[in-house]
């Protein structure tokens, strides 16, 4: 018997002048748990396509592209900061009428998602954390050097732009992966297509220089976790070159009841361990999503 294939739509919605693109699955159940999927750098909502195919018939999965990513289009003069990404994502959640959902935070999705959680704790039914860092010990030496970059630092912009090349993008997928043959090249190829669009590298440089504001909020987010104690599922690529394993274990200080699953892979854990991670998410949504 073939598995049920979900109906997935692809739409745009205007949020304060930003033309936000998003993907949404449409299960038959009107009360299906909602999972808001917040993507990472340098990707977009397309990184969740396989997960949506696996879970979308049973749950309502919603994945927007941030300003500066994927198919979302921004007006001239848009200011690229993590606060602004969160502003647009907050407006998107309101426009779709979401009032209670589980939030999947990966990479850039963590600083965007935790800003949403700060503003609207009542929205958050639970967290799925996949290599989404909120702790100092979750920063590798390379990540610390990256966070320290400032516009006035000699060579800083050149260093950032080095990550925005095809080799840099592909390396984020393959580093830490025992068998790169299991990773389809479509992800990094599509990511690079979007990075090469006019204005996109400038947007990423601006966000890179703003990344220190996330680290400065780690204490606030940790206090939020201790105060609100959301149910949490942590699935982590332990060999991530940016956010290594200690960042996953650190969550247990503030959420001792969280479920922790470590995988021998790199940053984009869904690319290599979808078969293991998807059932964990399904079980989690069944228990806390409604």
PDB file of N, CA, C and O in Angstrom, residues 161-216:
ATOM      1  N   UNK A 161      31.706  36.924   2.458  1.00  0.00           N
ATOM      2  CA  UNK A 161      31.377  36.597   1.068  1.00  0.00           C
ATOM      3  C   UNK A 161      31.991  35.268   0.636  1.00  0.00           C
ATOM      4  O   UNK A 161      31.483  34.608  -0.277  1.00  0.00           O
ATOM      5  N   UNK A 162      33.064  34.857   1.303  1.00  0.00           N
ATOM      6  CA  UNK A 162      33.636  33.549   0.996  1.00  0.00           C
ATOM      7  C   UNK A 162      32.696  32.401   1.309  1.00  0.00           C
ATOM      8  O   UNK A 162      32.782  31.334   0.689  1.00  0.00           O
ATOM      9  N   UNK A 163      31.782  32.613   2.261  1.00  0.00           N
ATOM     10  CA  UNK A 163      30.772  31.597   2.577  1.00  0.00           C
ATOM     11  C   UNK A 163      29.647  31.559   1.556  1.00  0.00           C
ATOM     12  O   UNK A 163      28.869  30.605   1.530  1.00  0.00           O
ATOM     13  N   UNK A 164      29.539  32.608   0.758  1.00  0.00           N
ATOM     14  CA  UNK A 164      28.400  32.754  -0.146  1.00  0.00           C
ATOM     15  C   UNK A 164      28.694  32.252  -1.553  1.00  0.00           C
ATOM     16  O   UNK A 164      27.944  32.514  -2.485  1.00  0.00           O
ATOM     17  N   UNK A 165      29.798  31.511  -1.704  1.00  0.00           N
ATOM     18  CA  UNK A 165      30.160  30.897  -2.969  1.00  0.00           C
ATOM     19  C   UNK A 165      29.597  29.482  -3.034  1.00  0.00           C
ATOM     20  O   UNK A 165      29.152  28.925  -2.024  1.00  0.00           O
ATOM     21  N   UNK A 166      29.658  28.885  -4.213  1.00  0.00           N
ATOM     22  CA  UNK A 166      29.155  27.514  -4.351  1.00  0.00           C
ATOM     23  C   UNK A 166      29.938  26.559  -3.468  1.00  0.00           C
ATOM     24  O   UNK A 166      29.346  25.679  -2.824  1.00  0.00           O
ATOM     25  N   UNK A 167      31.251  26.719  -3.401  1.00  0.00           N
ATOM     26  CA  UNK A 167      32.040  25.841  -2.534  1.00  0.00           C
ATOM     27  C   UNK A 167      31.645  26.037  -1.062  1.00  0.00           C
ATOM     28  O   UNK A 167      31.546  25.074  -0.294  1.00  0.00           O
ATOM     29  N   UNK A 168      31.427  27.294  -0.665  1.00  0.00           N
ATOM     30  CA  UNK A 168      31.023  27.563   0.713  1.00  0.00           C
ATOM     31  C   UNK A 168      29.668  26.985   1.037  1.00  0.00           C
ATOM     32  O   UNK A 168      29.452  26.429   2.127  1.00  0.00           O
ATOM     33  N   UNK A 169      28.739  27.109   0.108  1.00  0.00           N
ATOM     34  CA  UNK A 169      27.383  26.586   0.324  1.00  0.00           C
ATOM     35  C   UNK A 169      27.389  25.061   0.371  1.00  0.00           C
ATOM     36  O   UNK A 169      26.800  24.446   1.268  1.00  0.00           O
ATOM     37  N   UNK A 170      28.084  24.445  -0.578  1.00  0.00           N
ATOM     38  CA  UNK A 170      28.152  22.978  -0.588  1.00  0.00           C
ATOM     39  C   UNK A 170      28.827  22.457   0.675  1.00  0.00           C
ATOM     40  O   UNK A 170      28.396  21.455   1.256  1.00  0.00           O
ATOM     41  N   UNK A 171      29.854  23.155   1.131  1.00  0.00           N
ATOM     42  CA  UNK A 171      30.559  22.718   2.324  1.00  0.00           C
ATOM     43  C   UNK A 171      29.679  22.682   3.552  1.00  0.00           C
ATOM     44  O   UNK A 171      29.885  21.845   4.449  1.00  0.00           O
ATOM     45  N   UNK A 172      28.687  23.564   3.615  1.00  0.00           N
ATOM     46  CA  UNK A 172      27.796  23.564   4.771  1.00  0.00           C
ATOM     47  C   UNK A 172      26.934  22.306   4.809  1.00  0.00           C
ATOM     48  O   UNK A 172      26.523  21.852   5.882  1.00  0.00           O
ATOM     49  N   UNK A 173      26.650  21.752   3.640  1.00  0.00           N
ATOM     50  CA  UNK A 173      25.872  20.515   3.577  1.00  0.00           C
ATOM     51  C   UNK A 173      26.731  19.292   3.870  1.00  0.00           C
ATOM     52  O   UNK A 173      26.268  18.334   4.505  1.00  0.00           O
ATOM     53  N   UNK A 174      27.977  19.285   3.402  1.00  0.00           N
ATOM     54  CA  UNK A 174      28.765  18.057   3.418  1.00  0.00           C
ATOM     55  C   UNK A 174      29.698  17.921   4.617  1.00  0.00           C
ATOM     56  O   UNK A 174      30.059  16.794   4.986  1.00  0.00           O
ATOM     57  N   UNK A 175      30.096  19.015   5.239  1.00  0.00           N
ATOM     58  CA  UNK A 175      31.031  18.926   6.351  1.00  0.00           C
ATOM     59  C   UNK A 175      30.397  18.169   7.519  1.00  0.00           C
ATOM     60  O   UNK A 175      29.277  18.463   7.928  1.00  0.00           O
ATOM     61  N   UNK A 176      31.113  17.203   8.026  1.00  0.00           N
ATOM     62  CA  UNK A 176      30.622  16.400   9.147  1.00  0.00           C
ATOM     63  C   UNK A 176      29.759  15.228   8.751  1.00  0.00           C
ATOM     64  O   UNK A 176      29.279  14.498   9.627  1.00  0.00           O
ATOM     65  N   UNK A 177      29.539  15.022   7.459  1.00  0.00           N
ATOM     66  CA  UNK A 177      28.679  13.932   6.970  1.00  0.00           C
ATOM     67  C   UNK A 177      29.553  12.732   6.601  1.00  0.00           C
ATOM     68  O   UNK A 177      30.441  12.856   5.755  1.00  0.00           O
ATOM     69  N   UNK A 178      29.352  11.577   7.204  1.00  0.00           N
ATOM     70  CA  UNK A 178      30.200  10.412   6.905  1.00  0.00           C
ATOM     71  C   UNK A 178      30.160   9.991   5.439  1.00  0.00           C
ATOM     72  O   UNK A 178      31.180   9.605   4.884  1.00  0.00           O
ATOM     73  N   UNK A 179      28.984  10.075   4.823  1.00  0.00           N
ATOM     74  CA  UNK A 179      28.842   9.643   3.425  1.00  0.00           C
ATOM     75  C   UNK A 179      28.101  10.729   2.644  1.00  0.00           C
ATOM     76  O   UNK A 179      26.868  10.714   2.566  1.00  0.00           O
ATOM     77  N   UNK A 180      28.834  11.676   2.032  1.00  0.00           N
ATOM     78  CA  UNK A 180      28.175  12.761   1.297  1.00  0.00           C
ATOM     79  C   UNK A 180      27.298  12.276   0.144  1.00  0.00           C
ATOM     80  O   UNK A 180      26.458  13.039  -0.343  1.00  0.00           O
ATOM     81  N   UNK A 181      27.464  11.020  -0.287  1.00  0.00           N
ATOM     82  CA  UNK A 181      26.660  10.513  -1.400  1.00  0.00           C
ATOM     83  C   UNK A 181      25.176  10.456  -1.065  1.00  0.00           C
ATOM     84  O   UNK A 181      24.337  10.396  -1.976  1.00  0.00           O
ATOM     85  N   UNK A 182      24.820  10.483   0.210  1.00  0.00           N
ATOM     86  CA  UNK A 182      23.400  10.424   0.575  1.00  0.00           C
ATOM     87  C   UNK A 182      22.738  11.799   0.463  1.00  0.00           C
ATOM     88  O   UNK A 182      21.515  11.901   0.585  1.00  0.00           O
ATOM     89  N   UNK A 183      23.519  12.848   0.237  1.00  0.00           N
ATOM     90  CA  UNK A 183      22.963  14.197   0.146  1.00  0.00           C
ATOM     91  C   UNK A 183      22.740  14.560  -1.310  1.00  0.00           C
ATOM     92  O   UNK A 183      23.684  14.574  -2.116  1.00  0.00           O
ATOM     93  N   UNK A 184      21.507  14.862  -1.670  1.00  0.00           N
ATOM     94  CA  UNK A 184      21.210  15.293  -3.029  1.00  0.00           C
ATOM     95  C   UNK A 184      21.823  16.672  -3.276  1.00  0.00           C
ATOM     96  O   UNK A 184      21.778  17.538  -2.402  1.00  0.00           O
ATOM     97  N   UNK A 185      22.388  16.909  -4.454  1.00  0.00           N
ATOM     98  CA  UNK A 185      22.984  18.214  -4.745  1.00  0.00           C
ATOM     99  C   UNK A 185      21.966  19.323  -4.961  1.00  0.00           C
ATOM    100  O   UNK A 185      22.341  20.494  -5.046  1.00  0.00           O
ATOM    101  N   UNK A 186      20.684  18.965  -5.031  1.00  0.00           N
ATOM    102  CA  UNK A 186      19.651  19.968  -5.318  1.00  0.00           C
ATOM    103  C   UNK A 186      19.637  21.087  -4.285  1.00  0.00           C
ATOM    104  O   UNK A 186      19.413  22.251  -4.632  1.00  0.00           O
ATOM    105  N   UNK A 187      19.847  20.734  -3.016  1.00  0.00           N
ATOM    106  CA  UNK A 187      19.747  21.731  -1.958  1.00  0.00           C
ATOM    107  C   UNK A 187      20.741  22.849  -2.112  1.00  0.00           C
ATOM    108  O   UNK A 187      20.378  24.021  -2.168  1.00  0.00           O
ATOM    109  N   UNK A 188      22.027  22.503  -2.178  1.00  0.00           N
ATOM    110  CA  UNK A 188      23.014  23.569  -2.272  1.00  0.00           C
ATOM    111  C   UNK A 188      22.979  24.278  -3.628  1.00  0.00           C
ATOM    112  O   UNK A 188      23.291  25.458  -3.714  1.00  0.00           O
ATOM    113  N   UNK A 189      22.543  23.552  -4.681  1.00  0.00           N
ATOM    114  CA  UNK A 189      22.439  24.190  -5.994  1.00  0.00           C
ATOM    115  C   UNK A 189      21.344  25.251  -5.986  1.00  0.00           C
ATOM    116  O   UNK A 189      21.531  26.373  -6.491  1.00  0.00           O
ATOM    117  N   UNK A 190      20.189  24.927  -5.403  1.00  0.00           N
ATOM    118  CA  UNK A 190      19.097  25.892  -5.321  1.00  0.00           C
ATOM    119  C   UNK A 190      19.451  27.035  -4.369  1.00  0.00           C
ATOM    120  O   UNK A 190      19.158  28.205  -4.660  1.00  0.00           O
ATOM    121  N   UNK A 191      20.090  26.714  -3.257  1.00  0.00           N
ATOM    122  CA  UNK A 191      20.538  27.773  -2.346  1.00  0.00           C
ATOM    123  C   UNK A 191      21.423  28.771  -3.082  1.00  0.00           C
ATOM    124  O   UNK A 191      21.283  29.997  -2.924  1.00  0.00           O
ATOM    125  N   UNK A 192      22.373  28.255  -3.863  1.00  0.00           N
ATOM    126  CA  UNK A 192      23.300  29.151  -4.551  1.00  0.00           C
ATOM    127  C   UNK A 192      22.590  29.980  -5.614  1.00  0.00           C
ATOM    128  O   UNK A 192      22.940  31.153  -5.835  1.00  0.00           O
ATOM    129  N   UNK A 193      21.600  29.385  -6.263  1.00  0.00           N
ATOM    130  CA  UNK A 193      20.804  30.167  -7.225  1.00  0.00           C
ATOM    131  C   UNK A 193      20.224  31.406  -6.556  1.00  0.00           C
ATOM    132  O   UNK A 193      20.315  32.522  -7.098  1.00  0.00           O
ATOM    133  N   UNK A 194      19.638  31.231  -5.380  1.00  0.00           N
ATOM    134  CA  UNK A 194      19.044  32.378  -4.690  1.00  0.00           C
ATOM    135  C   UNK A 194      20.118  33.346  -4.184  1.00  0.00           C
ATOM    136  O   UNK A 194      19.935  34.563  -4.224  1.00  0.00           O
ATOM    137  N   UNK A 195      21.239  32.809  -3.686  1.00  0.00           N
ATOM    138  CA  UNK A 195      22.316  33.685  -3.212  1.00  0.00           C
ATOM    139  C   UNK A 195      22.873  34.554  -4.326  1.00  0.00           C
ATOM    140  O   UNK A 195      23.349  35.668  -4.067  1.00  0.00           O
ATOM    141  N   UNK A 196      22.815  34.068  -5.557  1.00  0.00           N
ATOM    142  CA  UNK A 196      23.381  34.797  -6.683  1.00  0.00           C
ATOM    143  C   UNK A 196      22.424  35.810  -7.294  1.00  0.00           C
ATOM    144  O   UNK A 196      22.790  36.535  -8.226  1.00  0.00           O
ATOM    145  N   UNK A 197      21.189  35.895  -6.789  1.00  0.00           N
ATOM    146  CA  UNK A 197      20.249  36.896  -7.288  1.00  0.00           C
ATOM    147  C   UNK A 197      20.706  38.292  -6.870  1.00  0.00           C
ATOM    148  O   UNK A 197      21.402  38.464  -5.870  1.00  0.00           O
ATOM    149  N   UNK A 198      20.308  39.320  -7.617  1.00  0.00           N
ATOM    150  CA  UNK A 198      20.729  40.687  -7.277  1.00  0.00           C
ATOM    151  C   UNK A 198      20.326  41.065  -5.854  1.00  0.00           C
ATOM    152  O   UNK A 198      19.180  40.861  -5.439  1.00  0.00           O
ATOM    153  N   UNK A 199      21.280  41.585  -5.107  1.00  0.00           N
ATOM    154  CA  UNK A 199      21.017  42.081  -3.759  1.00  0.00           C
ATOM    155  C   UNK A 199      21.059  41.043  -2.664  1.00  0.00           C
ATOM    156  O   UNK A 199      21.083  41.404  -1.471  1.00  0.00           O
ATOM    157  N   UNK A 200      21.096  39.761  -3.011  1.00  0.00           N
ATOM    158  CA  UNK A 200      21.018  38.730  -1.978  1.00  0.00           C
ATOM    159  C   UNK A 200      22.316  38.619  -1.165  1.00  0.00           C
ATOM    160  O   UNK A 200      22.270  38.400   0.041  1.00  0.00           O
ATOM    161  N   UNK A 201      23.452  38.742  -1.806  1.00  0.00           N
ATOM    162  CA  UNK A 201      24.695  38.665  -1.039  1.00  0.00           C
ATOM    163  C   UNK A 201      24.815  39.848  -0.088  1.00  0.00           C
ATOM    164  O   UNK A 201      25.290  39.698   1.053  1.00  0.00           O
ATOM    165  N   UNK A 202      24.360  41.008  -0.522  1.00  0.00           N
ATOM    166  CA  UNK A 202      24.380  42.176   0.360  1.00  0.00           C
ATOM    167  C   UNK A 202      23.477  41.950   1.580  1.00  0.00           C
ATOM    168  O   UNK A 202      23.817  42.345   2.698  1.00  0.00           O
ATOM    169  N   UNK A 203      22.334  41.305   1.350  1.00  0.00           N
ATOM    170  CA  UNK A 203      21.434  40.991   2.467  1.00  0.00           C
ATOM    171  C   UNK A 203      22.118  40.042   3.452  1.00  0.00           C
ATOM    172  O   UNK A 203      22.023  40.218   4.673  1.00  0.00           O
ATOM    173  N   UNK A 204      22.829  39.049   2.942  1.00  0.00           N
ATOM    174  CA  UNK A 204      23.481  38.082   3.822  1.00  0.00           C
ATOM    175  C   UNK A 204      24.651  38.699   4.574  1.00  0.00           C
ATOM    176  O   UNK A 204      24.907  38.344   5.736  1.00  0.00           O
ATOM    177  N   UNK A 205      25.356  39.611   3.942  1.00  0.00           N
ATOM    178  CA  UNK A 205      26.433  40.317   4.638  1.00  0.00           C
ATOM    179  C   UNK A 205      25.858  41.123   5.805  1.00  0.00           C
ATOM    180  O   UNK A 205      26.394  41.110   6.919  1.00  0.00           O
ATOM    181  N   UNK A 206      24.746  41.811   5.555  1.00  0.00           N
ATOM    182  CA  UNK A 206      24.117  42.599   6.621  1.00  0.00           C
ATOM    183  C   UNK A 206      23.682  41.707   7.779  1.00  0.00           C
ATOM    184  O   UNK A 206      23.881  42.048   8.954  1.00  0.00           O
ATOM    185  N   UNK A 207      23.100  40.553   7.479  1.00  0.00           N
ATOM    186  CA  UNK A 207      22.671  39.639   8.543  1.00  0.00           C
ATOM    187  C   UNK A 207      23.863  39.052   9.285  1.00  0.00           C
ATOM    188  O   UNK A 207      23.809  38.851  10.506  1.00  0.00           O
ATOM    189  N   UNK A 208      24.935  38.784   8.570  1.00  0.00           N
ATOM    190  CA  UNK A 208      26.134  38.271   9.239  1.00  0.00           C
ATOM    191  C   UNK A 208      26.671  39.283  10.249  1.00  0.00           C
ATOM    192  O   UNK A 208      27.044  38.920  11.377  1.00  0.00           O
ATOM    193  N   UNK A 209      26.697  40.541   9.873  1.00  0.00           N
ATOM    194  CA  UNK A 209      27.186  41.569  10.790  1.00  0.00           C
ATOM    195  C   UNK A 209      26.220  41.801  11.953  1.00  0.00           C
ATOM    196  O   UNK A 209      26.606  42.335  12.992  1.00  0.00           O
ATOM    197  N   UNK A 210      24.967  41.377  11.780  1.00  0.00           N
ATOM    198  CA  UNK A 210      23.975  41.532  12.846  1.00  0.00           C
ATOM    199  C   UNK A 210      23.899  40.303  13.740  1.00  0.00           C
ATOM    200  O   UNK A 210      23.214  40.326  14.770  1.00  0.00           O
ATOM    201  N   UNK A 211      24.612  39.228  13.406  1.00  0.00           N
ATOM    202  CA  UNK A 211      24.445  37.972  14.132  1.00  0.00           C
ATOM    203  C   UNK A 211      24.809  38.096  15.605  1.00  0.00           C
ATOM    204  O   UNK A 211      24.247  37.382  16.456  1.00  0.00           O
ATOM    205  N   UNK A 212      25.707  39.010  15.944  1.00  0.00           N
ATOM    206  CA  UNK A 212      26.095  39.162  17.352  1.00  0.00           C
ATOM    207  C   UNK A 212      24.903  39.513  18.237  1.00  0.00           C
ATOM    208  O   UNK A 212      24.905  39.212  19.437  1.00  0.00           O
ATOM    209  N   UNK A 213      23.851  40.125  17.660  1.00  0.00           N
ATOM    210  CA  UNK A 213      22.673  40.460  18.469  1.00  0.00           C
ATOM    211  C   UNK A 213      21.958  39.209  18.962  1.00  0.00           C
ATOM    212  O   UNK A 213      21.275  39.256  19.983  1.00  0.00           O
ATOM    213  N   UNK A 214      22.127  38.109  18.240  1.00  0.00           N
ATOM    214  CA  UNK A 214      21.533  36.843  18.692  1.00  0.00           C
ATOM    215  C   UNK A 214      22.269  36.305  19.905  1.00  0.00           C
ATOM    216  O   UNK A 214      21.652  35.894  20.892  1.00  0.00           O
ATOM    217  N   UNK A 215      23.589  36.295  19.835  1.00  0.00           N
ATOM    218  CA  UNK A 215      24.390  35.804  20.949  1.00  0.00           C
ATOM    219  C   UNK A 215      24.126  36.639  22.199  1.00  0.00           C
ATOM    220  O   UNK A 215      24.050  36.110  23.321  1.00  0.00           O
ATOM    221  N   UNK A 216      23.932  37.932  22.000  1.00  0.00           N
ATOM    222  CA  UNK A 216      23.652  38.815  23.128  1.00  0.00           C
ATOM    223  C   UNK A 216      22.302  38.526  23.774  1.00  0.00           C
ATOM    224  O   UNK A 216      22.062  38.918  24.924  1.00  0.00           O
TER     225      UNK A 216
END
